[in-house]
Coordinates of C-alpha atoms and ligand atoms in Angstrom, one line a residue:
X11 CA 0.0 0.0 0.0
X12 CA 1.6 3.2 -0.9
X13 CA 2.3 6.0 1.9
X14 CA 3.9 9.4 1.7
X15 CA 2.0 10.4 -1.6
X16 CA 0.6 13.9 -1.4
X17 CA -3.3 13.2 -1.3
X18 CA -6.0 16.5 -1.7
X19 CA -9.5 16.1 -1.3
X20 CA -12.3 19.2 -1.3
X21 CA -16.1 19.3 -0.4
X22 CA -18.2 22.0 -2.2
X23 CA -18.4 25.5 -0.7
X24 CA -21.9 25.3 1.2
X25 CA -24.0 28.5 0.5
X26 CA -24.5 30.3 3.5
X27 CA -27.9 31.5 2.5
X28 CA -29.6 28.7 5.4
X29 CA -28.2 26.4 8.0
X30 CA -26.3 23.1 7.5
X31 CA -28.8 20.2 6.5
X32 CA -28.1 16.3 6.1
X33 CA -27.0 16.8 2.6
X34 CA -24.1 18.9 4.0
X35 CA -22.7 16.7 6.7
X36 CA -23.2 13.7 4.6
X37 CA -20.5 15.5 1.7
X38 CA -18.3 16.5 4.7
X39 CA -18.3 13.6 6.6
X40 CA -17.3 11.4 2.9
X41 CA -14.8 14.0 3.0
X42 CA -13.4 13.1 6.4
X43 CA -13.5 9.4 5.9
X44 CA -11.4 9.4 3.4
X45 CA -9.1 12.3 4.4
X46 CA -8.7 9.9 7.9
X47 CA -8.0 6.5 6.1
X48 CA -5.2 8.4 3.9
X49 CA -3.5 10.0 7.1
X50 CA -3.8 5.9 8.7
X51 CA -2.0 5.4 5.3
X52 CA 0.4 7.6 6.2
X53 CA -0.3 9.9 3.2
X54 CA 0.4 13.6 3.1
X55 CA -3.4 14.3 3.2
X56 CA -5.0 18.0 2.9
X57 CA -8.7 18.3 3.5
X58 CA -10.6 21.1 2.0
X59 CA -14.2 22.8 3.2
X60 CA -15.6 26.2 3.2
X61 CA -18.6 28.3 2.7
X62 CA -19.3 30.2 -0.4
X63 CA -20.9 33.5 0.5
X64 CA -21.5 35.8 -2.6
X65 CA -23.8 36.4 -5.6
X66 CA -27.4 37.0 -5.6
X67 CA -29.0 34.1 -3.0
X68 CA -27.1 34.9 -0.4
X69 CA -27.9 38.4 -0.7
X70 CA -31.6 38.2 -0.6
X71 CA -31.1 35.6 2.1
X72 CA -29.3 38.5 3.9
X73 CA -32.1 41.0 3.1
X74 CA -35.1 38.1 3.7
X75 CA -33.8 37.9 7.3
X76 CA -33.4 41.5 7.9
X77 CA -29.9 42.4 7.9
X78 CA -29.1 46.0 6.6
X79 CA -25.8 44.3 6.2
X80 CA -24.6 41.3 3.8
X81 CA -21.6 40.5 5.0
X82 CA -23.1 40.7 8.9
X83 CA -25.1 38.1 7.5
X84 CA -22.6 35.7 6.4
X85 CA -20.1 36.4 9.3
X86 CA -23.1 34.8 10.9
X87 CA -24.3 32.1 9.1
X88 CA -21.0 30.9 8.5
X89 CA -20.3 30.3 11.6
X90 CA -22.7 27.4 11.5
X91 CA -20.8 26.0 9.1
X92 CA -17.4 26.1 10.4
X93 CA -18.8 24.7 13.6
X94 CA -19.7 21.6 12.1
X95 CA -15.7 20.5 11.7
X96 CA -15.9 20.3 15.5
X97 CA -19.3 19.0 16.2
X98 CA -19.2 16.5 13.4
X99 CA -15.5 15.6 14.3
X100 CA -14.3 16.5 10.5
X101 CA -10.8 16.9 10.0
X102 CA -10.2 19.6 7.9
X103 CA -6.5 21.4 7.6
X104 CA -8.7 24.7 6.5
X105 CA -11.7 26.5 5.8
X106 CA -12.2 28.8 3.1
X107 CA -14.7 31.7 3.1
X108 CA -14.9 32.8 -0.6
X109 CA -15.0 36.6 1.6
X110 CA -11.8 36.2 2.2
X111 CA -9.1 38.3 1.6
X112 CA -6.7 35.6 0.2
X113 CA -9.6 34.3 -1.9
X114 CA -10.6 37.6 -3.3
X115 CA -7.0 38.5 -4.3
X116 CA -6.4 35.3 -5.8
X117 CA -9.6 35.4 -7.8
X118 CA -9.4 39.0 -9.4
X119 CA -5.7 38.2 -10.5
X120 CA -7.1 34.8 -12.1
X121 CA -9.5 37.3 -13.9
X122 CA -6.8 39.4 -15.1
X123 CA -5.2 36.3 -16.5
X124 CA -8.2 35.4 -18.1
X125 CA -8.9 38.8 -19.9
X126 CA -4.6 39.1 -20.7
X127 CA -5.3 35.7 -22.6
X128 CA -8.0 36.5 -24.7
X129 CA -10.3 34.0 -22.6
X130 CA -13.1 36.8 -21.1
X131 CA -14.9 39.2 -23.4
X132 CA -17.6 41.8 -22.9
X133 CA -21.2 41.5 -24.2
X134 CA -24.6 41.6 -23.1
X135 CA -26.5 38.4 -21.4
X136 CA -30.0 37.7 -22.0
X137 CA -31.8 34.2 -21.2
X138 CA -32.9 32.6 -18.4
X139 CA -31.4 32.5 -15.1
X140 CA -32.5 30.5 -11.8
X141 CA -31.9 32.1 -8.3
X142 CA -32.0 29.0 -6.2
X143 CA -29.0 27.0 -8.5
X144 CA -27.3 30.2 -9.3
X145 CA -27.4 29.2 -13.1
X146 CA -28.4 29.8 -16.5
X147 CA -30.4 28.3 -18.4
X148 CA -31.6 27.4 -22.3
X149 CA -34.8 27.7 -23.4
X150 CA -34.9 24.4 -24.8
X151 CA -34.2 22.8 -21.5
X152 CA -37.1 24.8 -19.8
X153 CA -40.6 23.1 -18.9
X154 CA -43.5 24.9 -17.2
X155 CA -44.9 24.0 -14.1
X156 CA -48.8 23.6 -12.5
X157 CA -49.3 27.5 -12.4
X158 CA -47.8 27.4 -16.1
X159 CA -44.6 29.3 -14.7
X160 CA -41.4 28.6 -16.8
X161 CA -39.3 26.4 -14.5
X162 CA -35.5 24.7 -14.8
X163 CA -34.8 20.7 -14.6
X164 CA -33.9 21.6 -11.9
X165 CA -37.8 22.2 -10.5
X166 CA -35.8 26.1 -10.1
X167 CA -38.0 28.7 -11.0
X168 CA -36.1 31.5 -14.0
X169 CA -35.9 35.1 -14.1
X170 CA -35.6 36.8 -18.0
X171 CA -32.2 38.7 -17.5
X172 CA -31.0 40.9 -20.0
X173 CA -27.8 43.1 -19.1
X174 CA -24.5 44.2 -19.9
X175 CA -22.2 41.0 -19.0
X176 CA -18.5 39.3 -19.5
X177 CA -18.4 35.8 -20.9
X178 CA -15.9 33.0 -20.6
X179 CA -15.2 31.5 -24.3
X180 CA -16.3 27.7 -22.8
X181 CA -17.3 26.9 -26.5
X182 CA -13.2 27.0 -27.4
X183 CA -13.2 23.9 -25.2
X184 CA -15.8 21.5 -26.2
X185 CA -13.3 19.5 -28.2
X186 CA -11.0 19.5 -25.7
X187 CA -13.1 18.1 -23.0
X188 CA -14.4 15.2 -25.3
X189 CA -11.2 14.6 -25.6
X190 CA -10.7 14.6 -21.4
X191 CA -14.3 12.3 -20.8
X192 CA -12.8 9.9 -23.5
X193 CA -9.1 9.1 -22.4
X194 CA -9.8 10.0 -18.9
X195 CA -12.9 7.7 -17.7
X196 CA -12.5 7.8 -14.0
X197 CA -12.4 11.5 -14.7
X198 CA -15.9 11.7 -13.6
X199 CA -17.7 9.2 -11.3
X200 CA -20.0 7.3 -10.9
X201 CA -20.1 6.2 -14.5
X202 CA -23.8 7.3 -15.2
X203 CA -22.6 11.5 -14.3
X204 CA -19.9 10.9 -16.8
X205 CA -22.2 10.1 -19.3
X206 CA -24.4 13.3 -18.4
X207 CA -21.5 15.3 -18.4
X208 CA -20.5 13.9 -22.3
X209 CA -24.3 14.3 -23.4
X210 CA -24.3 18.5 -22.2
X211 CA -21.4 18.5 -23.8
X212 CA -22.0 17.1 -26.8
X213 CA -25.2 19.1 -27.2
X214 CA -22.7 22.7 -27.6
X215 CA -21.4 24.6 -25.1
X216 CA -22.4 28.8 -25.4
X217 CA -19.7 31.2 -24.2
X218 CA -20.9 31.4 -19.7
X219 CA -21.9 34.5 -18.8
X220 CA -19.6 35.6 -15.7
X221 CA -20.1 38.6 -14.5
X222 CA -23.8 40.2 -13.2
X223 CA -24.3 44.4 -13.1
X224 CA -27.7 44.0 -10.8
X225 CA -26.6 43.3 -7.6
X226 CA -23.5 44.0 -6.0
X227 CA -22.7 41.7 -3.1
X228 CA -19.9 39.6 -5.1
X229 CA -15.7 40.3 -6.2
X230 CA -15.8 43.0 -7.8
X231 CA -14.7 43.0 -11.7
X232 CA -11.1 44.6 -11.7
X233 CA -11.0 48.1 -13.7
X234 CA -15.5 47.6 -13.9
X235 CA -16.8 48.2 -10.8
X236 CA -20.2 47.9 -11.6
X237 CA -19.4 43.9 -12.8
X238 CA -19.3 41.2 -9.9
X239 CA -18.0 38.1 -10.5
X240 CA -20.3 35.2 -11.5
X241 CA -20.6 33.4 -8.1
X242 CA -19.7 30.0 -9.6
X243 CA -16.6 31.5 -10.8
X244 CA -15.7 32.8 -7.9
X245 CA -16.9 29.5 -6.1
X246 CA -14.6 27.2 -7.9
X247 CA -11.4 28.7 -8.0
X248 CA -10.9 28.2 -3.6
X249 CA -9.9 24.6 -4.9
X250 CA -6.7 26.3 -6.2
X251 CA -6.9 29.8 -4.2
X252 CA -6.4 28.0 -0.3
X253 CA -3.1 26.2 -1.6
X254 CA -1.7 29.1 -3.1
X255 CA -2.3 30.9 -0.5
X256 CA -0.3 28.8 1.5
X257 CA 1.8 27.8 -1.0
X258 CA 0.9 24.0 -1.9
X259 CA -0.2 24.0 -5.4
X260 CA 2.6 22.3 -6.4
X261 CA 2.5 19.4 -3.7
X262 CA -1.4 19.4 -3.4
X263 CA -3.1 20.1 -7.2
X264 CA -4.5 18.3 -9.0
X265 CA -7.0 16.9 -6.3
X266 CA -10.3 15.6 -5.7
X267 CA -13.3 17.4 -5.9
X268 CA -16.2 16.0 -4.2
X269 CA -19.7 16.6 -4.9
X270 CA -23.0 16.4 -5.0
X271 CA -25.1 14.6 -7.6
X272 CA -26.9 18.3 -8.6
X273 CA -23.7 20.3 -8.8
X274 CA -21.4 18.0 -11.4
X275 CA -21.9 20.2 -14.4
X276 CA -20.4 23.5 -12.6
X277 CA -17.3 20.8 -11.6
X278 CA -17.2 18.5 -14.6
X279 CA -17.7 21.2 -17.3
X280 CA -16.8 24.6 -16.1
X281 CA -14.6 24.1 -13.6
X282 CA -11.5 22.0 -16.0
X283 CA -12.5 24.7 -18.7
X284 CA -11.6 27.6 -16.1
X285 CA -8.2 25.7 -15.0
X286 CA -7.2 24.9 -18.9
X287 CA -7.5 28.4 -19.4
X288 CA -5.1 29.5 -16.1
X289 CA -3.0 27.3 -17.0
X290 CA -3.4 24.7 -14.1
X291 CA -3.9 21.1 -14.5
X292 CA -7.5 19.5 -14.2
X293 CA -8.9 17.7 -11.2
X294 CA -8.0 14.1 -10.6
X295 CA -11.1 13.2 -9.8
X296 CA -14.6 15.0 -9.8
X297 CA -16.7 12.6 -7.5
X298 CA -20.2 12.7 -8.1
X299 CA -22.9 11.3 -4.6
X300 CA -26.6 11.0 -4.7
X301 CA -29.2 12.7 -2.2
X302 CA -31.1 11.1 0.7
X303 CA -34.9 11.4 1.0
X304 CA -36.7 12.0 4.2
X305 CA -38.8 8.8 4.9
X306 CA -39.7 8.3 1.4
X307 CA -39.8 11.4 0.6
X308 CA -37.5 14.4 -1.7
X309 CA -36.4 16.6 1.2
X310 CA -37.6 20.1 0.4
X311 CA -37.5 23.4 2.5
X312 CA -41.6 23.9 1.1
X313 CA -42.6 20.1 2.4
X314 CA -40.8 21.2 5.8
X315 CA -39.1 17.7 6.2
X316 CA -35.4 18.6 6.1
X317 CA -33.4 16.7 8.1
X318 CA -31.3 18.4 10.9
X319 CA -27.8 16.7 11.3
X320 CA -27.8 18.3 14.7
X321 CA -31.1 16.7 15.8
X322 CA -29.8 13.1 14.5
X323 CA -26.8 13.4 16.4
X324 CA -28.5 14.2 18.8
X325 CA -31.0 11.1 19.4
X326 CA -28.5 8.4 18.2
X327 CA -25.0 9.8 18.2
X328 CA -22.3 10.7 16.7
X329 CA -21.1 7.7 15.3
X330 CA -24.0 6.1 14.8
X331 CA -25.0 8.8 12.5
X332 CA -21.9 8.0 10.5
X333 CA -21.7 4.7 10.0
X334 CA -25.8 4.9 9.0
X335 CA -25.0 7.4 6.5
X336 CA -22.4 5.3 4.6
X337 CA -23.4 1.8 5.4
X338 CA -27.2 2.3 4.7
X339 CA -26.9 3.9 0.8
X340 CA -24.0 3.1 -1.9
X341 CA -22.1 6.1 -2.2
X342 CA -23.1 7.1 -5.3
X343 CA -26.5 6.4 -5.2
X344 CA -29.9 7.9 -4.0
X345 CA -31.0 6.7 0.0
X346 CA -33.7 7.3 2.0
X347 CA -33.4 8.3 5.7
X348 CA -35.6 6.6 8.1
X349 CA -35.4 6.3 12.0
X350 CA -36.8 3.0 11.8
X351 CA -33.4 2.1 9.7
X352 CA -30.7 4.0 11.9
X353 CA -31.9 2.6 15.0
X354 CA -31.9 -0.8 13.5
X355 CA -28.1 -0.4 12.6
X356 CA -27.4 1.1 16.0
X357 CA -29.0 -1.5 18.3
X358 CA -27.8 -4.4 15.9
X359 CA -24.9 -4.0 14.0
X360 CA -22.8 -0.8 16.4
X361 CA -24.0 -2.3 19.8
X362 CA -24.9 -6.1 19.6
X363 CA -22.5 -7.1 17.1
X364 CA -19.4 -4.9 17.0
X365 CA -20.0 -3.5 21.0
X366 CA -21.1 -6.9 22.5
X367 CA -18.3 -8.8 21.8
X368 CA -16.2 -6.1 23.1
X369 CA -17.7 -6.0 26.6
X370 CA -18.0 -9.8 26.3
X371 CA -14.5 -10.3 25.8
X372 CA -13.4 -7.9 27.9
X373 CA -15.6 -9.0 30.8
X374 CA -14.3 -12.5 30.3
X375 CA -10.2 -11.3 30.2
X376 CA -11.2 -9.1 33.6
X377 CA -12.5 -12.4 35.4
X378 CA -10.4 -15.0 34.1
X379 CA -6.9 -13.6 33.0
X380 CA -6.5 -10.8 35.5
X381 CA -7.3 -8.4 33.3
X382 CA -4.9 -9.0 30.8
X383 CA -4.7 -9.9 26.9
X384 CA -3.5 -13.6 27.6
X385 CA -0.1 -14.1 25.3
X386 CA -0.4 -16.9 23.2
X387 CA 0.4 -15.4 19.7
X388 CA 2.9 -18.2 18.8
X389 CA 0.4 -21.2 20.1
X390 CA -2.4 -20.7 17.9
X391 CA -4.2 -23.0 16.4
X392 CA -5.1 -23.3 11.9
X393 CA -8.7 -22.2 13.2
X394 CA -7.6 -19.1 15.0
X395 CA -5.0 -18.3 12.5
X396 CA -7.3 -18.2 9.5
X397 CA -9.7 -15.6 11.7
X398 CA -6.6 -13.5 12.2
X399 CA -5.3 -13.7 8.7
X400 CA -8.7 -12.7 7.1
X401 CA -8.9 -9.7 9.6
X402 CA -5.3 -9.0 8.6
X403 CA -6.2 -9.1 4.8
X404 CA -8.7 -6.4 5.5
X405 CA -6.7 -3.5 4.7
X406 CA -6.0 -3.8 1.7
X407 CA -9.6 -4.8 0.9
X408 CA -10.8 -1.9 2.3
X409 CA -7.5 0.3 0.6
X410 CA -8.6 -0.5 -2.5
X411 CA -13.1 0.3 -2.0
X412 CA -11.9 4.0 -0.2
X413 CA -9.7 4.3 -3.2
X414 CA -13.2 4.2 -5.0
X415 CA -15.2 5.9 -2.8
X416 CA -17.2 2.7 -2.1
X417 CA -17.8 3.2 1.7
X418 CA -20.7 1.1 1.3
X419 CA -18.9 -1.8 0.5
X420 CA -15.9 -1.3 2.5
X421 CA -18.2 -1.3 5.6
X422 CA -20.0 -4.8 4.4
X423 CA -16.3 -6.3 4.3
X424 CA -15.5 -4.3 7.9
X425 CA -18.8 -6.6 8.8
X426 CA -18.4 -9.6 7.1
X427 CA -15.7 -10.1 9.9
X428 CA -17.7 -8.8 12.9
X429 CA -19.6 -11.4 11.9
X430 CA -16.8 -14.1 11.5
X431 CA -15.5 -13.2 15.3
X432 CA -19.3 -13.3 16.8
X433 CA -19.4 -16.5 15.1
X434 CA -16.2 -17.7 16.2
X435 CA -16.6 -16.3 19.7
X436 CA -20.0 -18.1 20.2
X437 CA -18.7 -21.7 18.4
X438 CA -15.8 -21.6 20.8
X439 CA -17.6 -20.8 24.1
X440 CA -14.6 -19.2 26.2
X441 CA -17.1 -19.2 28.9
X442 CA -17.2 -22.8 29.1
X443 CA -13.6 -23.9 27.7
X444 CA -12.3 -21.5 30.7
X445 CA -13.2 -24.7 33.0
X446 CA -11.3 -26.9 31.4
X447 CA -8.4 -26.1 28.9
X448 CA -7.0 -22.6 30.3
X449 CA -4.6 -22.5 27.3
X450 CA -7.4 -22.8 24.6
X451 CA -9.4 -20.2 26.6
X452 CA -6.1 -17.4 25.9
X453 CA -6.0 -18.4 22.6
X454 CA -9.6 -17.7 21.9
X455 CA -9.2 -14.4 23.9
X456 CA -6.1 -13.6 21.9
X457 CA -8.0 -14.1 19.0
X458 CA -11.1 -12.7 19.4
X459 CA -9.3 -9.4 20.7
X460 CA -6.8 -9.5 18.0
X461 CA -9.8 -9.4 15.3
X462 CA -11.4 -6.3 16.9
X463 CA -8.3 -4.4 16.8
X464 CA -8.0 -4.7 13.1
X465 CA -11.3 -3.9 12.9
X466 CA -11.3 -0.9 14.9
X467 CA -8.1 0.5 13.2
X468 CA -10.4 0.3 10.2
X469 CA -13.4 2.0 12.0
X470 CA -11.1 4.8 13.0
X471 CA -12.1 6.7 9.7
X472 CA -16.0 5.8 9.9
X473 CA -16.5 6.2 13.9
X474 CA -13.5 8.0 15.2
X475 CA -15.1 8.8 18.5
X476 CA -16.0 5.1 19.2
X477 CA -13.2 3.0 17.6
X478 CA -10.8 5.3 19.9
X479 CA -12.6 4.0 22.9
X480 CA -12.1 0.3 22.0
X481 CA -9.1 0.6 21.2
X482 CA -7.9 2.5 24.8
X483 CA -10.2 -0.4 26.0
X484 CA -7.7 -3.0 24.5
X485 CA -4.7 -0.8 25.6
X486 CA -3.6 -0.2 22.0
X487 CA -0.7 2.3 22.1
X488 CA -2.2 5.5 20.9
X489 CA 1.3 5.8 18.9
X490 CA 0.8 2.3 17.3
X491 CA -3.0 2.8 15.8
X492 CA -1.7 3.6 12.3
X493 CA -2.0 1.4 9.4
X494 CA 1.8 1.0 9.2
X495 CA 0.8 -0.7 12.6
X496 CA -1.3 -3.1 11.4
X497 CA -0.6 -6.4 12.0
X498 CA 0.8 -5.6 15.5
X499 CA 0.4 -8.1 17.7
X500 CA -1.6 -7.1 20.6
X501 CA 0.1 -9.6 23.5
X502 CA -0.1 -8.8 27.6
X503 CA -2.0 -5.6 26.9
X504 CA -3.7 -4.5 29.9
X505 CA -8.0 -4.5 29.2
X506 CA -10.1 -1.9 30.6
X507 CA -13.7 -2.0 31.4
X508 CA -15.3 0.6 29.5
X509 CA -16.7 3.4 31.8
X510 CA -20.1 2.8 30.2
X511 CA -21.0 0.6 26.8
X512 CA -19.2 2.1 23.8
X513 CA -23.0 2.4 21.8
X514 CA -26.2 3.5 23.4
X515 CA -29.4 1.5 22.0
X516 CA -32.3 3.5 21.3
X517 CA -35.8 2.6 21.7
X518 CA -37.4 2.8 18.4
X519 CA -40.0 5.2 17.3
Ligands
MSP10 N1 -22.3 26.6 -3.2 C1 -22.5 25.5 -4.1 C2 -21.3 24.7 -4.3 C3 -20.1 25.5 -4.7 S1 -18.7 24.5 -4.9 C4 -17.5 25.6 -5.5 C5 -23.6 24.6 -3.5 N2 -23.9 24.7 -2.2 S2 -25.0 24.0 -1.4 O1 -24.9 24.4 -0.1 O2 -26.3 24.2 -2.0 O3 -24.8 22.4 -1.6 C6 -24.1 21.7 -0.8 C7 -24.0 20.2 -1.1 O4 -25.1 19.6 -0.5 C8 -24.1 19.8 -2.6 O5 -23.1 18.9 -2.9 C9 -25.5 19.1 -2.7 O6 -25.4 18.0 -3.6 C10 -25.6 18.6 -1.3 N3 -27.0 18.2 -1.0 C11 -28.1 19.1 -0.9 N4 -29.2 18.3 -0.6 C12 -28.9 17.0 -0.4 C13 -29.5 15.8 -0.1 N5 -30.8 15.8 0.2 N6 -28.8 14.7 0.0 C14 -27.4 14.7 -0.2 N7 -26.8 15.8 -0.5 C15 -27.5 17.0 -0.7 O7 -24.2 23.8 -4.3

């Protein structure tokens, strides 16, 4: 498994127009997973989050909620947003608000670039444009709704604008990113947004409109103050402005972008266009995940259902929340969120299956080996042996599904050997061997303990809060938890009860 590689991975900027929602933690706690598993690697790993706070949305939002002051209004509401790192345990290196200094700076002089190389020209815009996705539309792709309103496929209701404007030249690079989709397949993933991205594409890019003259709260235009910025422009470019500003580019870009299933065309079309033109490299990766529902149904600010990641948290945990959120839909794909589901996978999977046969084991070493981890690594028998070596040939297992983003999976094959060691655990009975063959009784403890090590080193990215505690529990060397680690043996360590179970069980609804 390769270590010391330089490894880069971004969420989308959240608008700060409203409070985080699931959809939000879910993006940043992908993020975090794999951001975690690549520091276990020992990779040089930089994780990336923010809040985009310009363009037109966020100003109404501002004015909707009676502020006289935009930028009041964002210091606020991004607050929300930053605090999530700490409630959520995310481990970001930084956090980028697109009303930064540093960002501001670095965007106007990508601007100047663009205009010194022919790439930005002035015109005048008219066509559709949709508040709520902060994008333009074609007429063609229009419908119109119930009330016979003109809408977007995006359900987004369109304004007619017509005004004085800038446009990008993205028509130069429809060739050119043909060329990307087809020599480049993992460029874009999940397969099925690749294809999307190919079919918009293929349809003919118009020059993108990137500058608005009707409202003011973006980055200003340099030498046409009465232009701001095109928030999306603007948006995109922290992916490149946070490691200049710090100096990284080199070590950290190109890197992955991370986002949502709604938001692939602004990364997958615009976004390489905007590098080719600076002159920087295209993304590794532009990651695509689907959206949870609300028990069945699309979660919409108008039905009142969205889901608080606050509230979950909350009722069922931390950790619980996480696992749910990775191990109940394939990344990738749509999922619906249901109480009735995370307090099944709490109560079964976290506490009976994974928690149990800690505090089983544990309460068996306390009464019968004095509290400690009984050592008998070189005694054990081709039963015990093939338990450990399939929890040993985990990693790279799970190495290669986090490489893909396939959490879903990764967490089945984290399972499958739960499983294996509540099976073995129960076939053995320690509790009654203990009576009679003291020697097999260590080996089984050895064993079973052994097994939910590996485990746990593996659950450090999913349920950091949680695998930490079992691993204290099994007096793993806080110095030795790191997949360079891994098959560490985990002799005459010391067991500690647990001050309370690792996972509470909730009553369900
Ligand atoms: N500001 C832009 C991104 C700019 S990136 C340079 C934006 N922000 S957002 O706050 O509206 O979206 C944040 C993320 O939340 C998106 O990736 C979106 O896909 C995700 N989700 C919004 N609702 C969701 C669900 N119901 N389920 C899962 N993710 C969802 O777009």
């Amino acid at each position: 498994m390769e270590n010391n590689k330089n490894f880069y991975i971004t969420t989308p900027l959240y608008y700060v127009n409203d409070k985080p929602h699931i959809g939000h933690a879910y993006t940043s706690i992908a993020c975090d997973i794999v951001a975690r598993f690549n520091r276990l690697k020992g990779n040089n790993t930089f994780f990336l989050t923010g809040t985009d706070e310009h363009g037109q949305k966020v100003e109404k939002s501002a004015k909707d909620k009676g502020y006289n002051n935009t930028l009041d209004f964002v210091n606020d509401t991004s607050l929300f947003f930053r605090n999530m790192s700490e409630d959520f345990m995310l481990t970001n290196n930084d956090f980028i608000r697109t009303s930064e200094e540093r960002h501001k700076a670095f965007v106007q002089q990508a601007w100047q670039k663009l205009i010194e190389k022919g790439y930005i020209y002035k015109g005048k815009y008219e066509g559709w444009y949709a508040l709520k996705d902060e994008a333009f539309y074609l007429e063609k792709d229009l419908s119109v709704n119930e009330k016979g309103e003109k809408i977007a496929p995006t359900g987004a209701e369109v304004k007619w604008l017509s005004e004085e404007s800038y446009f990008f030249k993205l028509s130069a690079f429809e060739e050119k990113l043909l060329e990307i989709y087809e020599n480049n397949p993992n460029f874009v993933k999940p397969a099925s947004r690749l294809n999307e991205v190919k079919s918009f594409v293929k349809s003919g890019l118009k020059d993108l409109s990137v500058s608005r003259t009707s409202f003011s709260w973006g980055i200003k235009v340099p030498n046409d103050e009465n232009h701001v910025m095109y928030v999306w422009l603007d948006a995109l470019l922290n992916y490149i402005s946070v490691p200049e500003s710090i100096g990284k580019t080199k070590e950290l870009w190109p890197g992955i972008n991370m986002v949502g299933k709604d938001i692939v065309k602004f990364h997958a079309v615009y976004w390489p266009c905007f590098l080719m033109a600076l002159d920087y490299e295209i993304p590794k990766q532009i990651f695509a995940h689907g959206w949870w529902t609300n028990e069945g149904q699309k979660i919409s600010k108008s039905l009142g259902n969205v889901i608080d990641p606050y509230a979950i948290k909350e009722q069922y945990g931390l950790d619980a929340f996480r696992y749910f959120m990775f191990r109940e839909m394939p990344f990738g794909k749509d999922g619906n969120f249901s109480h009735k589901a995370i307090t099944s996978r709490l109560n079964n999977e976290l506490a009976n299956e994974y928690g149990n046969l800690l505090q089983r084991s544990v309460a068996m070493i306390i009464k019968h080996n004095e509290s400690k981890i009984p050592a008998c690594k070189n005694s054990l028998t081709d039963i015990d042996l093939e338990l450990c070596n399939k929890a040993n040939a985990l990693l790279e297992k799970c190495d290669g599904q986090i490489k893909e983003f396939d959490f879903y999976n990764c967490l089945i094959s984290v399972w499958a050997i739960v499983k294996d060691c509540n099976a073995y655990f129960n076939d053995m009975e320690p509790w009654a061997i203990v009576k009679q063959d003291k020697e097999r009784f260590n080996q089984i403890m050895y064993c079973t303990c052994y097994c939910i090590k590996q485990i746990s080193l593996i659950l450090q990215a999913f349920i950091p809060e949680s695998a930490e505690k079992v691993l204290d529990c099994l007096g793993v060397d806080k110095e030795e938890r790191s997949f360079a680690d891994f098959t560490k043996d985990i002799e005459n360590n010391f067991v500690f009860k647990p001050k309370s179970p690792i996972f509470t069980k909730v009553i369900s609804e």
